[in-house]
mmCIF file of C-alpha atoms in Angstrom:
data_model
loop_
_atom_site.group_PDB
_atom_site.id
_atom_site.type_symbol
_atom_site.label_atom_id
_atom_site.label_comp_id
_atom_site.label_asym_id
_atom_site.label_seq_id
_atom_site.Cartn_x
_atom_site.Cartn_y
_atom_site.Cartn_z
ATOM 1 C CA MET A 8 30.890 19.787 46.717
ATOM 2 C CA PRO A 9 27.123 18.580 47.220
ATOM 3 C CA ALA A 10 25.747 16.574 44.173
ATOM 4 C CA ALA A 11 24.762 19.930 42.535
ATOM 5 C CA CYS A 12 26.794 22.533 42.993
ATOM 6 C CA ILE A 13 26.831 27.141 42.392
ATOM 7 C CA ILE A 14 28.912 28.133 40.418
ATOM 8 C CA LEU A 15 30.100 31.378 39.193
ATOM 9 C CA VAL A 16 32.036 31.329 35.960
ATOM 10 C CA THR A 17 33.799 34.491 35.008
ATOM 11 C CA HIS A 18 34.732 36.093 31.292
ATOM 12 C CA ALA A 19 31.758 33.670 29.942
ATOM 13 C CA ALA A 20 31.450 35.116 26.513
ATOM 14 C CA GLU A 21 35.006 34.433 26.180
ATOM 15 C CA GLY A 22 37.321 31.606 24.648
ATOM 16 C CA VAL A 23 36.164 28.482 26.240
ATOM 17 C CA GLY A 24 33.539 30.457 28.775
ATOM 18 C CA PRO A 25 30.120 29.804 26.925
ATOM 19 C CA ILE A 26 31.090 26.125 26.365
ATOM 20 C CA THR A 27 32.452 25.681 30.157
ATOM 21 C CA VAL A 28 29.126 27.358 31.522
ATOM 22 C CA THR A 29 26.950 24.664 29.314
ATOM 23 C CA ALA A 30 29.276 21.717 30.287
ATOM 24 C CA LEU A 31 28.794 22.572 33.531
ATOM 25 C CA ALA A 32 24.933 23.467 33.258
ATOM 26 C CA HIS A 33 24.762 19.530 31.757
ATOM 27 C CA GLY A 34 26.418 18.463 34.777
ATOM 28 C CA GLY A 35 23.034 19.096 36.861
ATOM 29 C CA HIS A 36 24.751 22.121 38.419
ATOM 30 C CA THR A 37 23.528 25.799 38.363
ATOM 31 C CA VAL A 38 25.947 27.801 36.629
ATOM 32 C CA TYR A 39 26.138 31.660 37.039
ATOM 33 C CA ALA A 40 27.712 32.936 33.751
ATOM 34 C CA ALA A 41 28.984 36.526 34.147
ATOM 35 C CA LEU A 42 29.175 39.276 31.567
ATOM 36 C CA ASN A 43 29.319 42.655 31.089
ATOM 37 C CA CYS A 44 26.068 43.151 29.630
ATOM 38 C CA ARG A 45 26.759 46.791 28.491
ATOM 39 C CA ARG A 46 28.830 45.446 25.891
ATOM 40 C CA TRP A 47 26.709 44.212 22.589
ATOM 41 C CA ARG A 48 29.203 40.969 21.971
ATOM 42 C CA ASP A 49 28.346 39.964 25.485
ATOM 43 C CA ARG A 50 24.538 40.592 25.377
ATOM 44 C CA ALA A 51 24.368 38.319 21.809
ATOM 45 C CA GLN A 52 26.531 35.181 24.185
ATOM 46 C CA ALA A 53 24.042 36.007 26.901
ATOM 47 C CA GLN A 54 20.754 35.349 24.607
ATOM 48 C CA ARG A 55 22.344 32.242 23.553
ATOM 49 C CA LEU A 56 23.130 30.893 26.668
ATOM 50 C CA ARG A 57 19.705 31.671 27.262
ATOM 51 C CA ASP A 58 18.070 29.798 24.705
ATOM 52 C CA SER A 59 20.288 26.703 25.262
ATOM 53 C CA ALA A 60 19.298 26.746 28.776
ATOM 54 C CA ILE A 61 15.504 26.533 27.475
ATOM 55 C CA GLU A 62 16.290 24.284 24.552
ATOM 56 C CA HIS A 63 18.511 21.580 26.985
ATOM 57 C CA GLY A 64 16.679 22.253 30.386
ATOM 58 C CA LEU A 65 19.955 23.866 31.624
ATOM 59 C CA ASP A 66 20.244 25.886 35.170
ATOM 60 C CA ILE A 67 22.193 28.597 33.494
ATOM 61 C CA ARG A 68 21.303 31.921 35.470
ATOM 62 C CA ILE A 69 22.505 35.776 33.572
ATOM 63 C CA VAL A 70 24.790 37.574 35.382
ATOM 64 C CA ASP A 71 25.462 41.099 34.922
ATOM 65 C CA MET A 72 29.516 41.959 36.035
ATOM 66 C CA LYS A 73 31.913 44.132 34.794
ATOM 67 C CA PRO A 74 35.488 42.668 36.110
ATOM 68 C CA GLU A 75 36.862 46.581 35.549
ATOM 69 C CA SER A 76 34.393 47.747 38.282
ATOM 70 C CA SER A 77 34.646 46.733 42.219
ATOM 71 C CA ASP A 78 31.002 48.080 43.074
ATOM 72 C CA SER A 79 29.793 45.777 39.662
ATOM 73 C CA VAL A 80 32.036 42.981 40.758
ATOM 74 C CA SER A 81 30.366 43.249 44.648
ATOM 75 C CA LYS A 82 26.571 43.824 43.672
ATOM 76 C CA ALA A 83 26.762 40.399 41.511
ATOM 77 C CA VAL A 84 28.436 38.303 43.817
ATOM 78 C CA GLY A 85 26.020 39.468 46.504
ATOM 79 C CA GLU A 86 23.057 38.759 43.991
ATOM 80 C CA ILE A 87 24.300 35.545 43.956
ATOM 81 C CA VAL A 88 24.448 35.052 47.384
ATOM 82 C CA HIS A 89 21.407 36.208 48.347
ATOM 83 C CA THR A 90 19.234 34.191 45.819
ATOM 84 C CA SER A 91 21.092 30.788 45.789
ATOM 85 C CA GLY A 92 22.769 31.333 48.967
ATOM 86 C CA GLN A 93 26.127 30.496 48.485
ATOM 87 C CA ILE A 94 29.117 29.967 45.930
ATOM 88 C CA ASP A 95 30.613 26.289 45.930
ATOM 89 C CA ILE A 96 32.933 27.168 42.767
ATOM 90 C CA LEU A 97 34.221 29.715 41.084
ATOM 91 C CA VAL A 98 35.699 29.479 37.338
ATOM 92 C CA GLN A 99 37.972 32.257 36.808
ATOM 93 C CA GLY A 100 38.968 32.625 33.221
ATOM 94 C CA GLY A 101 39.275 35.084 30.252
ATOM 95 C CA VAL A 102 41.325 35.875 26.967
ATOM 96 C CA PRO A 103 43.370 38.848 27.229
ATOM 97 C CA SER A 104 43.807 38.891 23.420
ATOM 98 C CA MET A 105 46.866 41.437 22.986
ATOM 99 C CA VAL A 106 48.294 40.826 19.677
ATOM 100 C CA GLY A 107 51.199 43.037 18.132
ATOM 101 C CA PRO A 108 54.396 44.570 18.681
ATOM 102 C CA THR A 109 55.407 45.112 22.973
ATOM 103 C CA GLU A 110 56.137 48.448 22.583
ATOM 104 C CA ALA A 111 53.364 49.853 20.782
ATOM 105 C CA PHE A 112 51.185 49.310 23.097
ATOM 106 C CA ALA A 113 50.439 52.319 24.827
ATOM 107 C CA PRO A 114 50.553 52.489 28.972
ATOM 108 C CA GLU A 115 46.627 53.111 29.019
ATOM 109 C CA GLN A 116 46.176 50.415 26.862
ATOM 110 C CA ALA A 117 48.076 47.845 29.164
ATOM 111 C CA SER A 118 46.345 49.604 31.914
ATOM 112 C CA LYS A 119 43.097 48.709 31.205
ATOM 113 C CA THR A 120 43.742 44.837 30.123
ATOM 114 C CA LEU A 121 45.451 44.855 33.558
ATOM 115 C CA GLY A 122 42.567 46.102 35.304
ATOM 116 C CA ARG A 123 40.098 43.366 33.440
ATOM 117 C CA TYR A 124 41.808 39.951 33.947
ATOM 118 C CA LEU A 125 44.580 40.520 36.043
ATOM 119 C CA VAL A 126 43.212 43.130 38.682
ATOM 120 C CA GLY A 127 39.507 41.742 37.768
ATOM 121 C CA ALA A 128 40.818 38.616 39.227
ATOM 122 C CA GLN A 129 41.793 40.019 42.490
ATOM 123 C CA ARG A 130 38.288 41.731 42.591
ATOM 124 C CA THR A 131 36.309 38.829 41.894
ATOM 125 C CA LEU A 132 37.758 36.887 44.370
ATOM 126 C CA ARG A 133 37.882 39.137 47.214
ATOM 127 C CA ALA A 134 33.988 39.679 46.366
ATOM 128 C CA VAL A 135 33.630 35.655 46.741
ATOM 129 C CA LEU A 136 36.451 34.447 49.221
ATOM 130 C CA PRO A 137 34.611 35.673 52.633
ATOM 131 C CA HIS A 138 31.619 33.769 51.610
ATOM 132 C CA MET A 139 33.567 30.635 51.042
ATOM 133 C CA ARG A 140 36.060 30.837 54.080
ATOM 134 C CA GLU A 141 33.075 31.641 56.163
ATOM 135 C CA ALA A 142 31.631 28.095 55.157
ATOM 136 C CA HIS A 143 35.660 26.503 55.846
ATOM 137 C CA ALA A 144 34.759 24.953 51.903
ATOM 138 C CA GLY A 145 35.021 26.231 47.850
ATOM 139 C CA LEU A 146 36.745 25.211 45.211
ATOM 140 C CA ILE A 147 38.684 27.837 43.084
ATOM 141 C CA ILE A 148 39.875 26.600 38.945
ATOM 142 C CA TRP A 149 42.091 29.420 37.421
ATOM 143 C CA VAL A 150 41.438 28.322 33.414
ATOM 144 C CA LEU A 151 44.907 29.796 32.261
ATOM 145 C CA GLY A 152 46.559 29.825 28.701
ATOM 146 C CA THR A 153 49.908 27.696 28.588
ATOM 147 C CA ALA A 154 52.041 30.657 27.687
ATOM 148 C CA ALA A 155 52.672 31.119 31.351
ATOM 149 C CA GLY A 156 54.983 28.975 30.900
ATOM 150 C CA GLY A 157 55.085 27.100 27.398
ATOM 151 C CA GLY A 158 57.052 28.136 23.943
ATOM 152 C CA THR A 159 54.923 31.465 23.082
ATOM 153 C CA ALA A 160 54.715 33.065 19.268
ATOM 154 C CA PRO A 161 56.115 36.603 19.202
ATOM 155 C CA TYR A 162 54.100 39.754 19.317
ATOM 156 C CA LEU A 163 52.495 38.034 22.513
ATOM 157 C CA GLY A 164 54.081 40.005 24.951
ATOM 158 C CA TRP A 165 51.661 41.617 26.513
ATOM 159 C CA TYR A 166 49.460 38.527 26.309
ATOM 160 C CA CYS A 167 51.847 36.200 27.939
ATOM 161 C CA ALA A 168 52.763 39.270 30.534
ATOM 162 C CA ILE A 169 48.641 38.698 32.000
ATOM 163 C CA GLN A 170 48.679 34.752 31.751
ATOM 164 C CA SER A 171 51.930 34.636 34.141
ATOM 165 C CA GLY A 172 50.861 36.984 36.324
ATOM 166 C CA LEU A 173 47.421 34.862 37.005
ATOM 167 C CA GLU A 174 49.456 32.049 37.264
ATOM 168 C CA ALA A 175 51.697 33.194 40.130
ATOM 169 C CA LEU A 176 48.905 34.434 41.478
ATOM 170 C CA ALA A 177 46.787 31.537 41.346
ATOM 171 C CA VAL A 178 49.677 29.325 42.764
ATOM 172 C CA GLN A 179 50.029 31.654 45.862
ATOM 173 C CA TYR A 180 45.954 31.852 46.377
ATOM 174 C CA ALA A 181 46.331 27.766 46.444
ATOM 175 C CA ARG A 182 48.497 28.409 49.643
ATOM 176 C CA ASP A 183 46.699 31.334 51.073
ATOM 177 C CA LEU A 184 43.465 29.220 50.867
ATOM 178 C CA VAL A 185 44.527 25.733 52.190
ATOM 179 C CA PRO A 186 43.577 26.305 55.837
ATOM 180 C CA PHE A 187 40.414 27.653 55.024
ATOM 181 C CA GLY A 188 39.352 24.522 53.266
ATOM 182 C CA ILE A 189 38.896 25.732 50.339
ATOM 183 C CA GLU A 190 40.644 23.667 47.058
ATOM 184 C CA SER A 191 42.662 25.227 43.812
ATOM 185 C CA ALA A 192 43.081 23.651 40.276
ATOM 186 C CA LEU A 193 44.486 24.826 37.768
ATOM 187 C CA VAL A 194 43.519 24.359 33.933
ATOM 188 C CA MET A 195 45.992 25.437 31.644
ATOM 189 C CA SER A 196 44.615 25.691 27.742
ATOM 190 C CA GLY A 197 46.746 25.625 24.548
ATOM 191 C CA MET A 198 47.586 28.762 23.116
ATOM 192 C CA PHE A 199 46.643 27.748 19.385
ATOM 193 C CA GLY A 200 43.256 26.764 20.565
ATOM 194 C CA THR A 201 40.272 27.735 18.546
ATOM 195 C CA LEU A 202 38.640 29.253 21.443
ATOM 196 C CA SER A 203 41.585 30.026 23.513
ATOM 197 C CA SER A 204 43.611 32.145 20.911
ATOM 198 C CA PRO A 205 45.040 35.018 21.737
ATOM 199 C CA PHE A 206 44.267 35.410 17.737
ATOM 200 C CA GLN A 207 40.772 35.367 18.184
ATOM 201 C CA ARG A 208 39.132 38.804 17.653
ATOM 202 C CA PRO A 209 43.120 40.162 18.871
ATOM 203 C CA GLU A 210 42.988 44.291 20.754
ATOM 204 C CA LEU A 211 45.934 45.812 18.087
ATOM 205 C CA PRO A 212 48.204 48.458 19.621
ATOM 206 C CA ALA A 213 46.823 51.832 19.926
ATOM 207 C CA ASP A 214 50.284 53.078 18.779
ATOM 208 C CA GLN A 215 50.307 52.626 15.241
ATOM 209 C CA THR A 216 53.793 54.444 14.899
ATOM 210 C CA THR A 217 55.959 52.230 16.156
ATOM 211 C CA SER A 218 53.758 49.023 14.957
ATOM 212 C CA ALA A 219 54.339 50.239 11.625
ATOM 213 C CA ALA A 220 58.316 50.773 12.225
ATOM 214 C CA TYR A 221 58.003 47.125 13.560
ATOM 215 C CA SER A 222 56.438 46.057 10.400
ATOM 216 C CA ARG A 223 58.668 47.694 7.796
ATOM 217 C CA ARG A 224 61.429 45.931 9.370
ATOM 218 C CA LEU A 225 59.622 42.630 10.265
ATOM 219 C CA GLY A 226 57.288 42.989 7.091
ATOM 220 C CA LEU A 227 53.689 44.170 6.860
ATOM 221 C CA GLN A 228 52.292 40.130 6.798
ATOM 222 C CA PHE A 229 54.559 39.211 10.030
ATOM 223 C CA GLN A 230 51.373 38.731 12.747
ATOM 224 C CA GLN A 231 49.987 37.240 9.592
ATOM 225 C CA ARG A 232 52.534 34.771 8.996
ATOM 226 C CA ILE A 233 52.565 33.790 12.972
ATOM 227 C CA GLN A 234 48.513 33.250 13.035
ATOM 228 C CA ASN A 235 48.478 31.325 9.821
ATOM 229 C CA ALA A 236 51.458 28.834 11.345
ATOM 230 C CA ALA A 237 49.717 29.127 14.748
ATOM 231 C CA ASP A 238 46.202 27.804 12.571
ATOM 232 C CA GLU A 239 48.423 25.196 10.937
ATOM 233 C CA LEU A 240 49.905 23.517 14.227
ATOM 234 C CA SER A 241 46.467 23.252 15.615
ATOM 235 C CA CYS A 242 43.740 22.039 13.061
ATOM 236 C CA ALA A 243 45.004 19.043 13.285
ATOM 237 C CA GLU A 244 45.014 17.925 16.570
ATOM 238 C CA GLU A 245 42.930 19.873 18.332
ATOM 239 C CA ILE A 246 40.255 18.629 20.787
ATOM 240 C CA PRO A 247 36.864 20.758 20.889
ATOM 241 C CA GLY A 248 35.771 21.414 24.553
ATOM 242 C CA ALA A 249 38.497 19.629 25.609
ATOM 243 C CA THR A 250 39.365 22.143 28.140
ATOM 244 C CA ALA A 251 35.790 22.587 29.225
ATOM 245 C CA GLY A 252 35.714 19.030 29.796
ATOM 246 C CA ALA A 253 38.682 19.548 32.264
ATOM 247 C CA VAL A 254 37.259 21.629 34.214
ATOM 248 C CA ALA A 255 33.797 19.965 34.404
ATOM 249 C CA MET A 256 36.056 16.871 35.557
ATOM 250 C CA ILE A 257 38.076 18.314 38.348
ATOM 251 C CA VAL A 258 34.601 19.807 39.597
ATOM 252 C CA GLU A 259 33.044 16.130 39.313
ATOM 253 C CA THR A 260 36.228 15.082 41.313
ATOM 254 C CA PRO A 261 36.031 14.355 45.061
ATOM 255 C CA ALA A 262 37.316 17.096 46.971
ATOM 256 C CA GLY A 263 40.795 16.347 48.338
ATOM 257 C CA GLN A 264 41.754 14.630 45.018
ATOM 258 C CA ARG A 265 41.896 17.254 42.282
ATOM 259 C CA PRO A 266 44.534 17.537 40.562
ATOM 260 C CA PHE A 267 46.316 20.640 40.798
ATOM 261 C CA ARG A 268 47.767 21.524 37.408
ATOM 262 C CA THR A 269 45.854 20.123 34.224
ATOM 263 C CA ILE A 270 46.887 21.100 30.959
ATOM 264 C CA VAL A 271 45.190 20.814 27.879
ATOM 265 C CA ASP A 272 47.380 21.745 25.220
ATOM 266 C CA PRO A 273 47.548 19.583 21.574
ATOM 267 C CA VAL A 274 49.701 21.339 20.261
ATOM 268 C CA LYS A 275 52.354 20.576 23.002
ATOM 269 C CA ASP A 276 53.887 24.143 23.335
ATOM 270 C CA GLY A 277 56.426 22.275 26.190
ATOM 271 C CA ALA A 278 54.091 23.639 28.875
ATOM 272 C CA ASP A 279 53.623 19.738 30.386
ATOM 273 C CA VAL A 280 57.686 19.895 30.851
ATOM 274 C CA VAL A 281 58.168 23.311 32.076
ATOM 275 C CA PHE A 282 55.666 23.037 34.850
ATOM 276 C CA LEU A 283 56.250 20.222 36.506
ATOM 277 C CA VAL A 284 59.692 20.510 36.909
ATOM 278 C CA LEU A 285 58.413 24.262 38.341
ATOM 279 C CA ASP A 286 55.927 23.033 40.767
ATOM 280 C CA ARG A 287 58.444 20.395 42.378
ATOM 281 C CA VAL A 288 60.792 23.491 42.740
ATOM 282 C CA ARG A 289 57.838 25.831 44.556
ATOM 283 C CA ALA A 290 56.855 22.734 46.619
ATOM 284 C CA GLU A 291 60.637 22.379 47.628
ATOM 285 C CA MET A 292 61.206 25.457 48.562
ATOM 286 C CA MET A 293 57.668 26.168 50.722
ATOM 287 C CA ARG A 294 59.336 22.520 52.406
ATOM 288 C CA ARG A 295 62.027 24.012 53.255
ATOM 289 C CA LEU A 296 60.795 27.408 54.901
ATOM 290 C CA GLY A 297 58.721 24.515 56.881
ATOM 291 C CA CYS A 298 55.036 25.467 55.095
ATOM 292 C CA GLY A 299 54.741 22.564 53.522
ATOM 293 C CA ASP A 300 51.533 21.936 54.902
ATOM 294 C CA LEU A 301 50.132 24.567 52.620
ATOM 295 C CA LEU A 302 50.405 21.892 50.190
ATOM 296 C CA ASP A 303 48.470 19.605 51.117
ATOM 297 C CA VAL A 304 45.308 19.822 48.588
ATOM 298 C CA CYS A 305 47.963 22.106 46.537
ATOM 299 C CA TYR A 306 50.075 19.959 44.117
ATOM 300 C CA ARG A 307 49.097 16.455 43.169
ATOM 301 C CA GLU A 308 50.007 15.168 39.661
ATOM 302 C CA ARG A 309 47.749 14.038 36.491
ATOM 303 C CA ARG A 310 48.535 14.536 33.194
ATOM 304 C CA SER A 311 46.423 16.310 30.199
ATOM 305 C CA ASP A 312 44.615 13.196 29.303
ATOM 306 C CA GLU A 313 43.621 11.531 32.239
ATOM 307 C CA GLY A 314 40.660 11.605 33.926
ATOM 308 C CA VAL A 315 38.874 13.584 30.883
ATOM 309 C CA THR A 316 36.028 11.694 30.504
ATOM 310 C CA PRO A 317 34.627 10.711 26.584
ATOM 311 C CA GLU A 318 31.086 11.465 27.786
ATOM 312 C CA THR A 319 32.213 15.254 29.332
ATOM 313 C CA LEU A 320 34.224 15.577 26.182
ATOM 314 C CA ARG A 321 30.656 14.731 24.053
ATOM 315 C CA ASN A 322 28.828 17.105 25.889
ATOM 316 C CA ALA A 323 30.961 19.685 25.683
ATOM 317 C CA GLU A 324 31.422 19.661 22.078
ATOM 318 C CA ALA A 325 27.620 18.991 21.649
ATOM 319 C CA ASN A 326 27.134 22.404 23.147
ATOM 320 C CA ASP A 327 29.568 24.267 21.167
ATOM 321 C CA ASP A 328 28.432 24.905 18.379
ATOM 322 C CA GLY A 329 25.194 26.396 19.630
ATOM 323 C CA VAL A 330 26.786 28.539 21.677
#
């Protein structure tokens, strides 16, 4: 990658999105923050990012992108390529915060969230990848939750399903893109971090009748008990900005040397153990199928506490409060 890259960050108003945008911009990159400017919360976040860019002299650009719409995604990507000539790096993020009894989420509600995050990722990739394939270069960074493989809490059925789906999609894309010189990296963020927790402003089930049935059996305060326990697990050891710092570290690492999976999880929910085994099993099957050449830039092991420099973390943390 060149010293200064053109980077697109999706779901830039959610979770670690804002701090990731500023951390990358502090690295001297041009960062496009994709937000749905029709939503009040996204518009407010867009203004905070603009203010931060002016205050710190950063190249942060807001792009209106609705992940539920193929037309909106294609238009946003087209505008970026027209203005900047290319997209070097795509940071695919987002926090699907569905919390409640799994049964109580109406099919239409689940379908809408799947469309925003899982299918939304496919829309974005289909818009971005033709440009990267033509350039025979690029980097896709997936910011996911450790709930895709680690220990999880009750009432997170749909959250875990979407995270698991995205993780599987990321792994398959990583293999598919190797022949085109496009690298992939997964940053797995602990489920209970303040910025990445599904319990922050959760989407509740639409079917209140079914939800009430679970509350009568488990107690009205069951969900609150889960959230309180999660907060206690995370508050003592959480490192603000660690996920954004990991993304920045991957961007700055030379091509061909980047870790495939980086786990940032102070709570230690076991995802590091699970994915260590899972990645090896997947790689072994690829070799048995005669496709080991597709692993060349896929699987490079690195612990979550390696490679993230104190300076990177300090820069990310310094902008957390302002963004």
